[in-house]
mmCIF file of N, CA and C in Angstrom:
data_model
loop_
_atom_site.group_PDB
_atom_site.id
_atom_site.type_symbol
_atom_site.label_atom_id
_atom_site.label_comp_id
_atom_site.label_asym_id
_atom_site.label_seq_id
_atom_site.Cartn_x
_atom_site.Cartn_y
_atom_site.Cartn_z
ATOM 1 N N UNK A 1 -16.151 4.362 1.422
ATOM 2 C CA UNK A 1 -15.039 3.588 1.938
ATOM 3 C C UNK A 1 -14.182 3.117 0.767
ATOM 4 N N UNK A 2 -12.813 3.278 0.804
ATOM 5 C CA UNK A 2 -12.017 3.469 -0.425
ATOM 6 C C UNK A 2 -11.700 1.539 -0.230
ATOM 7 N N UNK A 3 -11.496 0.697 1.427
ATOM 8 C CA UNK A 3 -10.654 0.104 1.015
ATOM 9 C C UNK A 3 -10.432 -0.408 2.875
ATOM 10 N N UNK A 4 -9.499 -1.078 2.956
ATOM 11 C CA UNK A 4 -8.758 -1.745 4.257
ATOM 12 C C UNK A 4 -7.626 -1.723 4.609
ATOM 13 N N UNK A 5 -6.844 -1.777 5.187
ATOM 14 C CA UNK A 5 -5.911 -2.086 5.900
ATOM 15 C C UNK A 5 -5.802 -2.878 6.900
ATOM 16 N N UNK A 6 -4.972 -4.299 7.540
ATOM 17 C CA UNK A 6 -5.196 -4.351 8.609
ATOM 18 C C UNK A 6 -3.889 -4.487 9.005
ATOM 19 N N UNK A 7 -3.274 -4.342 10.217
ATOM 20 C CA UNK A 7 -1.673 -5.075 10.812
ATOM 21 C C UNK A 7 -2.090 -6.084 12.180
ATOM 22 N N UNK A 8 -1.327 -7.077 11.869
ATOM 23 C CA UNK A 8 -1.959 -7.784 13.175
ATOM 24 C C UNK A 8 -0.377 -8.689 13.966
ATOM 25 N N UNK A 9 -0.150 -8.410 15.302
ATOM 26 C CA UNK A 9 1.274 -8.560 15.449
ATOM 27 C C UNK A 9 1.510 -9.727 15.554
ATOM 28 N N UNK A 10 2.560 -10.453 15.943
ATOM 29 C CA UNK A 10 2.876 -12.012 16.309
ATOM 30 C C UNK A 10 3.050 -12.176 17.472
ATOM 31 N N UNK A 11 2.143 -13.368 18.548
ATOM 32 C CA UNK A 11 2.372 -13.613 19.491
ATOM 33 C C UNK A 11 3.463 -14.379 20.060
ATOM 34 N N UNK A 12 3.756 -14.203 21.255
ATOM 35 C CA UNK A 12 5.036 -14.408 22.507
ATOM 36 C C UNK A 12 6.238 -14.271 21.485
ATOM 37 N N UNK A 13 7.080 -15.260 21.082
ATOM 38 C CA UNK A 13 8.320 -15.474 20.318
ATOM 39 C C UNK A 13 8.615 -14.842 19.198
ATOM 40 N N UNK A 14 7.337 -14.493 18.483
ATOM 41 C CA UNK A 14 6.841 -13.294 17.360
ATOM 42 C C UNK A 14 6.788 -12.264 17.144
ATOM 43 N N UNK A 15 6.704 -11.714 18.866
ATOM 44 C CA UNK A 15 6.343 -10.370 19.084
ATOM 45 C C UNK A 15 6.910 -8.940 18.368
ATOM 46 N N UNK A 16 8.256 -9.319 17.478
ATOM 47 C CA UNK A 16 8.630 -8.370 16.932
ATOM 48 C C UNK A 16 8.149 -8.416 14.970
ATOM 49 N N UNK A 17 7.507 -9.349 15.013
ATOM 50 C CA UNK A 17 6.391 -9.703 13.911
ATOM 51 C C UNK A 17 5.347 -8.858 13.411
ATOM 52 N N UNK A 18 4.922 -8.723 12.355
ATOM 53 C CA UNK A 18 3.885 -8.614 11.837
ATOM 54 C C UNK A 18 3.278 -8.738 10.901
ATOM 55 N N UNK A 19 2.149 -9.238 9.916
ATOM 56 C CA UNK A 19 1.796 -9.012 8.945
ATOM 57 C C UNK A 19 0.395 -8.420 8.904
ATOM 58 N N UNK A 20 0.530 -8.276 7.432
ATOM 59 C CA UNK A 20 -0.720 -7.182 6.690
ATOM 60 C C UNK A 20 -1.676 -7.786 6.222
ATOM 61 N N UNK A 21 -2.713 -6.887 5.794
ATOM 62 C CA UNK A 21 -3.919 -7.319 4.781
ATOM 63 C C UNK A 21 -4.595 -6.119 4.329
ATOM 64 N N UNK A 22 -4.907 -6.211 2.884
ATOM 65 C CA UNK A 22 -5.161 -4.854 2.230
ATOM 66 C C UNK A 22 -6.494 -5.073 0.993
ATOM 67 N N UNK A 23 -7.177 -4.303 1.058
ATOM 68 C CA UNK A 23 -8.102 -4.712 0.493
ATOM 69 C C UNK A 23 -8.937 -3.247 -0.302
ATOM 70 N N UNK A 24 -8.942 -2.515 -1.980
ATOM 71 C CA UNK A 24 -9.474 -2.080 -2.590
ATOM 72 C C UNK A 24 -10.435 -2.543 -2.795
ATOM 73 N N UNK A 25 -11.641 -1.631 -2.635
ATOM 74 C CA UNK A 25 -12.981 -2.451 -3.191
ATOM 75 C C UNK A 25 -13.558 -2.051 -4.542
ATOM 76 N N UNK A 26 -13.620 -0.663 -4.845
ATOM 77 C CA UNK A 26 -13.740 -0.626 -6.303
ATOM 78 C C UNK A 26 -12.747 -0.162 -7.061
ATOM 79 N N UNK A 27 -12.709 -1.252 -8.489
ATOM 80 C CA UNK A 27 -11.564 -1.616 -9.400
ATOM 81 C C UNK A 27 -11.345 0.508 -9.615
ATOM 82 N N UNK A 28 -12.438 0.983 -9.740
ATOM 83 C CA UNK A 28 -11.762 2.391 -10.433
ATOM 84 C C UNK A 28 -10.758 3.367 -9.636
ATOM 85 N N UNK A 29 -10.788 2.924 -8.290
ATOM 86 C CA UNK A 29 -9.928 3.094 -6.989
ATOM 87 C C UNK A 29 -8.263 2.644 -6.966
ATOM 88 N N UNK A 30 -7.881 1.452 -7.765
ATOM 89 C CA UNK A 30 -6.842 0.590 -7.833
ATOM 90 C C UNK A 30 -6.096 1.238 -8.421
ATOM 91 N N UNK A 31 -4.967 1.062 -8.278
ATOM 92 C CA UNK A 31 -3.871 1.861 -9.205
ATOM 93 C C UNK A 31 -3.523 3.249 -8.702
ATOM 94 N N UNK A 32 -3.877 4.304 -7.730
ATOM 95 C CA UNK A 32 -4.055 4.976 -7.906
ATOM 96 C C UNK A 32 -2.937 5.823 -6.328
ATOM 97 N N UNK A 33 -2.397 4.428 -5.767
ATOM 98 C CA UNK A 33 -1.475 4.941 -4.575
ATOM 99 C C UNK A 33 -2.290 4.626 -2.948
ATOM 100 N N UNK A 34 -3.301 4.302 -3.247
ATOM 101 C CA UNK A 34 -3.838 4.260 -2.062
ATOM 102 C C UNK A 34 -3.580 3.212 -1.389
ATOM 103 N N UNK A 35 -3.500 1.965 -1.808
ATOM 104 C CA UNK A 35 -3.085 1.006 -1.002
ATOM 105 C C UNK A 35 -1.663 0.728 -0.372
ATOM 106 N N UNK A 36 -0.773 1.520 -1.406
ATOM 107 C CA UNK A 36 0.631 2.092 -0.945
ATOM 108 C C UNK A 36 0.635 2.802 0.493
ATOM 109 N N UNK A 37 0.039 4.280 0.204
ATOM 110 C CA UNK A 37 -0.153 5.054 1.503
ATOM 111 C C UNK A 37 -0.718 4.159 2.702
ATOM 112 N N UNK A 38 -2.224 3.556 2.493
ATOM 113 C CA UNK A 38 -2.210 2.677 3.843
ATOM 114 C C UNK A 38 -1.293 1.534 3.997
ATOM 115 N N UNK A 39 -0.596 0.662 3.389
ATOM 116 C CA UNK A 39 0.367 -0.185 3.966
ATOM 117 C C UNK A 39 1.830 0.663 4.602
ATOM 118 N N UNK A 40 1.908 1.636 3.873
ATOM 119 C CA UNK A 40 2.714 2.447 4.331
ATOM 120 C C UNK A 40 2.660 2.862 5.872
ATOM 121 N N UNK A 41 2.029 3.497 6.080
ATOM 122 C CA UNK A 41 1.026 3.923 7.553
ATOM 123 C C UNK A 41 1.115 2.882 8.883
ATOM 124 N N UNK A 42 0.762 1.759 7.738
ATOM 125 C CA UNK A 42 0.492 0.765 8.680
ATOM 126 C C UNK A 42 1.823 -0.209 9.068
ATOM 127 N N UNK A 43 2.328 0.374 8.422
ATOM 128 C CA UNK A 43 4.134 -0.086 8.521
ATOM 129 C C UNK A 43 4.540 0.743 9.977
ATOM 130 N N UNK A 44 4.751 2.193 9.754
ATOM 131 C CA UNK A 44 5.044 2.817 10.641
ATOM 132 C C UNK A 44 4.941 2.954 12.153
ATOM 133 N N UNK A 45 3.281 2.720 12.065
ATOM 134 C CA UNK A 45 2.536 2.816 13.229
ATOM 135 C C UNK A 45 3.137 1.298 14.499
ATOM 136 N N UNK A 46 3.229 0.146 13.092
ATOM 137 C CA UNK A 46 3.470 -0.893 13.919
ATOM 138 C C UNK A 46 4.761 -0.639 14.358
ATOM 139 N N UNK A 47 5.446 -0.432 14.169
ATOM 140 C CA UNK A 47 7.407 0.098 14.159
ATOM 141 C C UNK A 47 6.924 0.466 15.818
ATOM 142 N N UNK A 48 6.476 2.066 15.602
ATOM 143 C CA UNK A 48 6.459 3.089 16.773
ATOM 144 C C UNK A 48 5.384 1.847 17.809
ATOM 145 N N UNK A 49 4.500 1.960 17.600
ATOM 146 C CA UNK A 49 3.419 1.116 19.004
ATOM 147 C C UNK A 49 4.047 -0.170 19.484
ATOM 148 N N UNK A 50 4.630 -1.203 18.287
ATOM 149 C CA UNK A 50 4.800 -2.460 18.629
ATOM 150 C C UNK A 50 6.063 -3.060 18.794
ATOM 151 N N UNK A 51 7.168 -1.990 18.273
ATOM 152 C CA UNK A 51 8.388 -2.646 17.910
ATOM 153 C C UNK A 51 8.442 -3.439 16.974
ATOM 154 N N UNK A 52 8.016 -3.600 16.386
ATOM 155 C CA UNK A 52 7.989 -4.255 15.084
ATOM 156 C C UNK A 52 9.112 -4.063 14.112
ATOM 157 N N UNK A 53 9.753 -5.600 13.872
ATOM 158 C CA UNK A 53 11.302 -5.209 13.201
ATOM 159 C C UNK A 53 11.452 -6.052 12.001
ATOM 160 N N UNK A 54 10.452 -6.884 11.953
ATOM 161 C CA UNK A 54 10.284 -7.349 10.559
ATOM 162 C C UNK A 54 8.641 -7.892 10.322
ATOM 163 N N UNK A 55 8.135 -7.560 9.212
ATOM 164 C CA UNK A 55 6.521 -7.359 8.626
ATOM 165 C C UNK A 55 6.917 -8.370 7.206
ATOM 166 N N UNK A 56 6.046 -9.165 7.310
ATOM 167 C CA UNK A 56 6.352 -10.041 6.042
ATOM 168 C C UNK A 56 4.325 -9.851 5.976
ATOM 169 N N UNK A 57 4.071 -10.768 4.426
ATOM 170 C CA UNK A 57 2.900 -10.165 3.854
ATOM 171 C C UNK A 57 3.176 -11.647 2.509
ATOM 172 N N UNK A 58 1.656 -12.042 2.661
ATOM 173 C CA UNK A 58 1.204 -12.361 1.696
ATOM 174 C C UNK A 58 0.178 -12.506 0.304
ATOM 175 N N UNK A 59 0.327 -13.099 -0.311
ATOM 176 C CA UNK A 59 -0.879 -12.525 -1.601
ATOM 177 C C UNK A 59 -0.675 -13.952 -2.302
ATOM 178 N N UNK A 60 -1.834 -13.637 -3.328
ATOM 179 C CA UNK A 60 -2.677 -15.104 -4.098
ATOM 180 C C UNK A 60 -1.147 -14.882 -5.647
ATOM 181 N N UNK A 61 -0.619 -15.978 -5.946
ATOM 182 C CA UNK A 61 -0.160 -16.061 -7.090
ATOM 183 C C UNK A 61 -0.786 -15.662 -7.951
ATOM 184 N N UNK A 62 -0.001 -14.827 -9.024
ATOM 185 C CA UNK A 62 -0.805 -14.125 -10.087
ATOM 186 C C UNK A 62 -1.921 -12.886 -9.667
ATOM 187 N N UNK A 63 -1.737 -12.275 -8.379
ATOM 188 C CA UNK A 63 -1.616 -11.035 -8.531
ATOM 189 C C UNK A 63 -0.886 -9.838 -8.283
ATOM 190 N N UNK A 64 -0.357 -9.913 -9.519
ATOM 191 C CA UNK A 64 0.856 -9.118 -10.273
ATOM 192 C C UNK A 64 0.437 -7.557 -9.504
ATOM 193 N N UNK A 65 -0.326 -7.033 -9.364
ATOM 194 C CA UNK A 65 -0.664 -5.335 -8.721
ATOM 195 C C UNK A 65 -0.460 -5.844 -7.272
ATOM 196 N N UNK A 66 -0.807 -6.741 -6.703
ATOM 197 C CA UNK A 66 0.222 -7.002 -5.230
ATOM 198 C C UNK A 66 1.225 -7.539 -4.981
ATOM 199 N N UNK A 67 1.819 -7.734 -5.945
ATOM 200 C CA UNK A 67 3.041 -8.230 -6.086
ATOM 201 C C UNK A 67 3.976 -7.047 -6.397
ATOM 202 N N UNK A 68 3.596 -6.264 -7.056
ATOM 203 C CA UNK A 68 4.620 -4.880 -7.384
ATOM 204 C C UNK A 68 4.320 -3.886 -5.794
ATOM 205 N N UNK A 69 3.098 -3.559 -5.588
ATOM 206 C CA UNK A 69 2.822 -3.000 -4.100
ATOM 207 C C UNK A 69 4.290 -3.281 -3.505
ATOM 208 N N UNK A 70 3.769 -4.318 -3.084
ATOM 209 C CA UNK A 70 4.943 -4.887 -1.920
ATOM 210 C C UNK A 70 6.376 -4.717 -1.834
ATOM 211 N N UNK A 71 6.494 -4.955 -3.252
ATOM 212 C CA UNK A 71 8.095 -4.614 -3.770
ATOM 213 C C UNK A 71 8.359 -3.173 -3.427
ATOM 214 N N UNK A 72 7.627 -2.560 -4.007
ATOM 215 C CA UNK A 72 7.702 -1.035 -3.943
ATOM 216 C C UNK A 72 7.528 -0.714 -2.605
ATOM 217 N N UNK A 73 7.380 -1.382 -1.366
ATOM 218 C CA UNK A 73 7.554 -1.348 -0.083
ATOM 219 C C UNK A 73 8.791 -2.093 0.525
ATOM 220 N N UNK A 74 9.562 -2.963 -0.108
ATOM 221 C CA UNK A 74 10.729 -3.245 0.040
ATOM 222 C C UNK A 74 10.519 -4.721 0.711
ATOM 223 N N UNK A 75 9.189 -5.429 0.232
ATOM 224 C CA UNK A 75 9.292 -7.032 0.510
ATOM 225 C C UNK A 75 10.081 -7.267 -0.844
ATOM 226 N N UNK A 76 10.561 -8.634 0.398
ATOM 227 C CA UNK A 76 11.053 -9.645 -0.927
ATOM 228 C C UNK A 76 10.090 -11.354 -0.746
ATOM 229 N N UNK A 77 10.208 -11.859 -1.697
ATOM 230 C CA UNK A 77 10.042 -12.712 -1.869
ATOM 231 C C UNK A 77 10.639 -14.128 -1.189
ATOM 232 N N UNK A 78 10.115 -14.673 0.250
ATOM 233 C CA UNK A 78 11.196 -15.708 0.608
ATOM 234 C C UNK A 78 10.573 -17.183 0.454
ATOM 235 N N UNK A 79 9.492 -17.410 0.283
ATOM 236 C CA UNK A 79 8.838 -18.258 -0.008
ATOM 237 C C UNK A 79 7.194 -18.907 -0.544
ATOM 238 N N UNK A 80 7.056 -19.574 -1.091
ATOM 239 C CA UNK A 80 5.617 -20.314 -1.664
ATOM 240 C C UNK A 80 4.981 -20.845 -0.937
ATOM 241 N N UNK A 81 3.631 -20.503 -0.857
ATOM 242 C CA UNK A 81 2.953 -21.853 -0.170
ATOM 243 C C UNK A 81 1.894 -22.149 -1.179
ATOM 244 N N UNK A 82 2.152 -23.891 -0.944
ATOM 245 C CA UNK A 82 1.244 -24.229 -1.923
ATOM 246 C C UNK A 82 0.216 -24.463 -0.991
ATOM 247 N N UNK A 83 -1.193 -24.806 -1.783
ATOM 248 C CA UNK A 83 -2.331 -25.449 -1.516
ATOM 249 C C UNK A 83 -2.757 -25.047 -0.500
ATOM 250 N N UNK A 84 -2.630 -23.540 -0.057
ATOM 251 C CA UNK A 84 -2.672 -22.663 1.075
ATOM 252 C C UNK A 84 -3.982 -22.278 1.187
ATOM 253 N N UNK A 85 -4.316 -21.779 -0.100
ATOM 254 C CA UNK A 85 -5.563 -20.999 -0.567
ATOM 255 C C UNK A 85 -6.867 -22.309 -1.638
ATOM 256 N N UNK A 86 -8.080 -22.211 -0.484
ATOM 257 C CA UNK A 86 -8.883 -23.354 -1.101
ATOM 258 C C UNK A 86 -9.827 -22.370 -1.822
ATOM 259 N N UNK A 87 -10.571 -22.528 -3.399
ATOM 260 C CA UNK A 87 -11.888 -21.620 -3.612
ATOM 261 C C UNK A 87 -12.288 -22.543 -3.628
ATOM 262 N N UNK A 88 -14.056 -21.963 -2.890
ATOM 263 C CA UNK A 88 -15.413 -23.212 -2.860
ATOM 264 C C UNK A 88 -16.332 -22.198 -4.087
ATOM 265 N N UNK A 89 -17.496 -22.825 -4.553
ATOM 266 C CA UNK A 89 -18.762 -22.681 -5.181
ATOM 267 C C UNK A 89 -18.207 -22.263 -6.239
#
């Protein structure tokens, strides 16, 4: 298993919504286009099945390899959230 994808749509008022989640599991895998091709995919699919007319996507500050992904998929950047993301142990 190379990895994840998920698309998950927005309910009632949302419905033309969606966002992602993407997940490489080994580092020697990264870099290499694959997470491109499945967000890619998973772009499409939602378009054709869901109507889907805008897909926004988030990621942890400071990682710069999902931060270029995305770009290179034609997100932009519209906002921060702070204190979004808690680490325990």
């Amino acid at each position: 298993l190379k990895g994840l994808c998920f698309a998950r749509r927005g309910k009632e008022r949302e419905k033309h919504t969606a966002d992602f989640g993407i997940a490489i599991y080994q580092e020697r895998l990264r870099g290499k286009g694959h997470g491109y091709k499945m967000l890619k995919l998973a772009m499409e699919l939602a378009k054709k099945l869901w109507d889907v007319k805008k897909f926004w996507i988030s990621y942890i500050e400071g990682n710069e390899r999902a931060k270029r992904l995305y770009e290179k998929l034609g997100f932009k950047e519209c906002c921060k959230l702070r204190k979004h993301v808690e680490y325990r142990g």
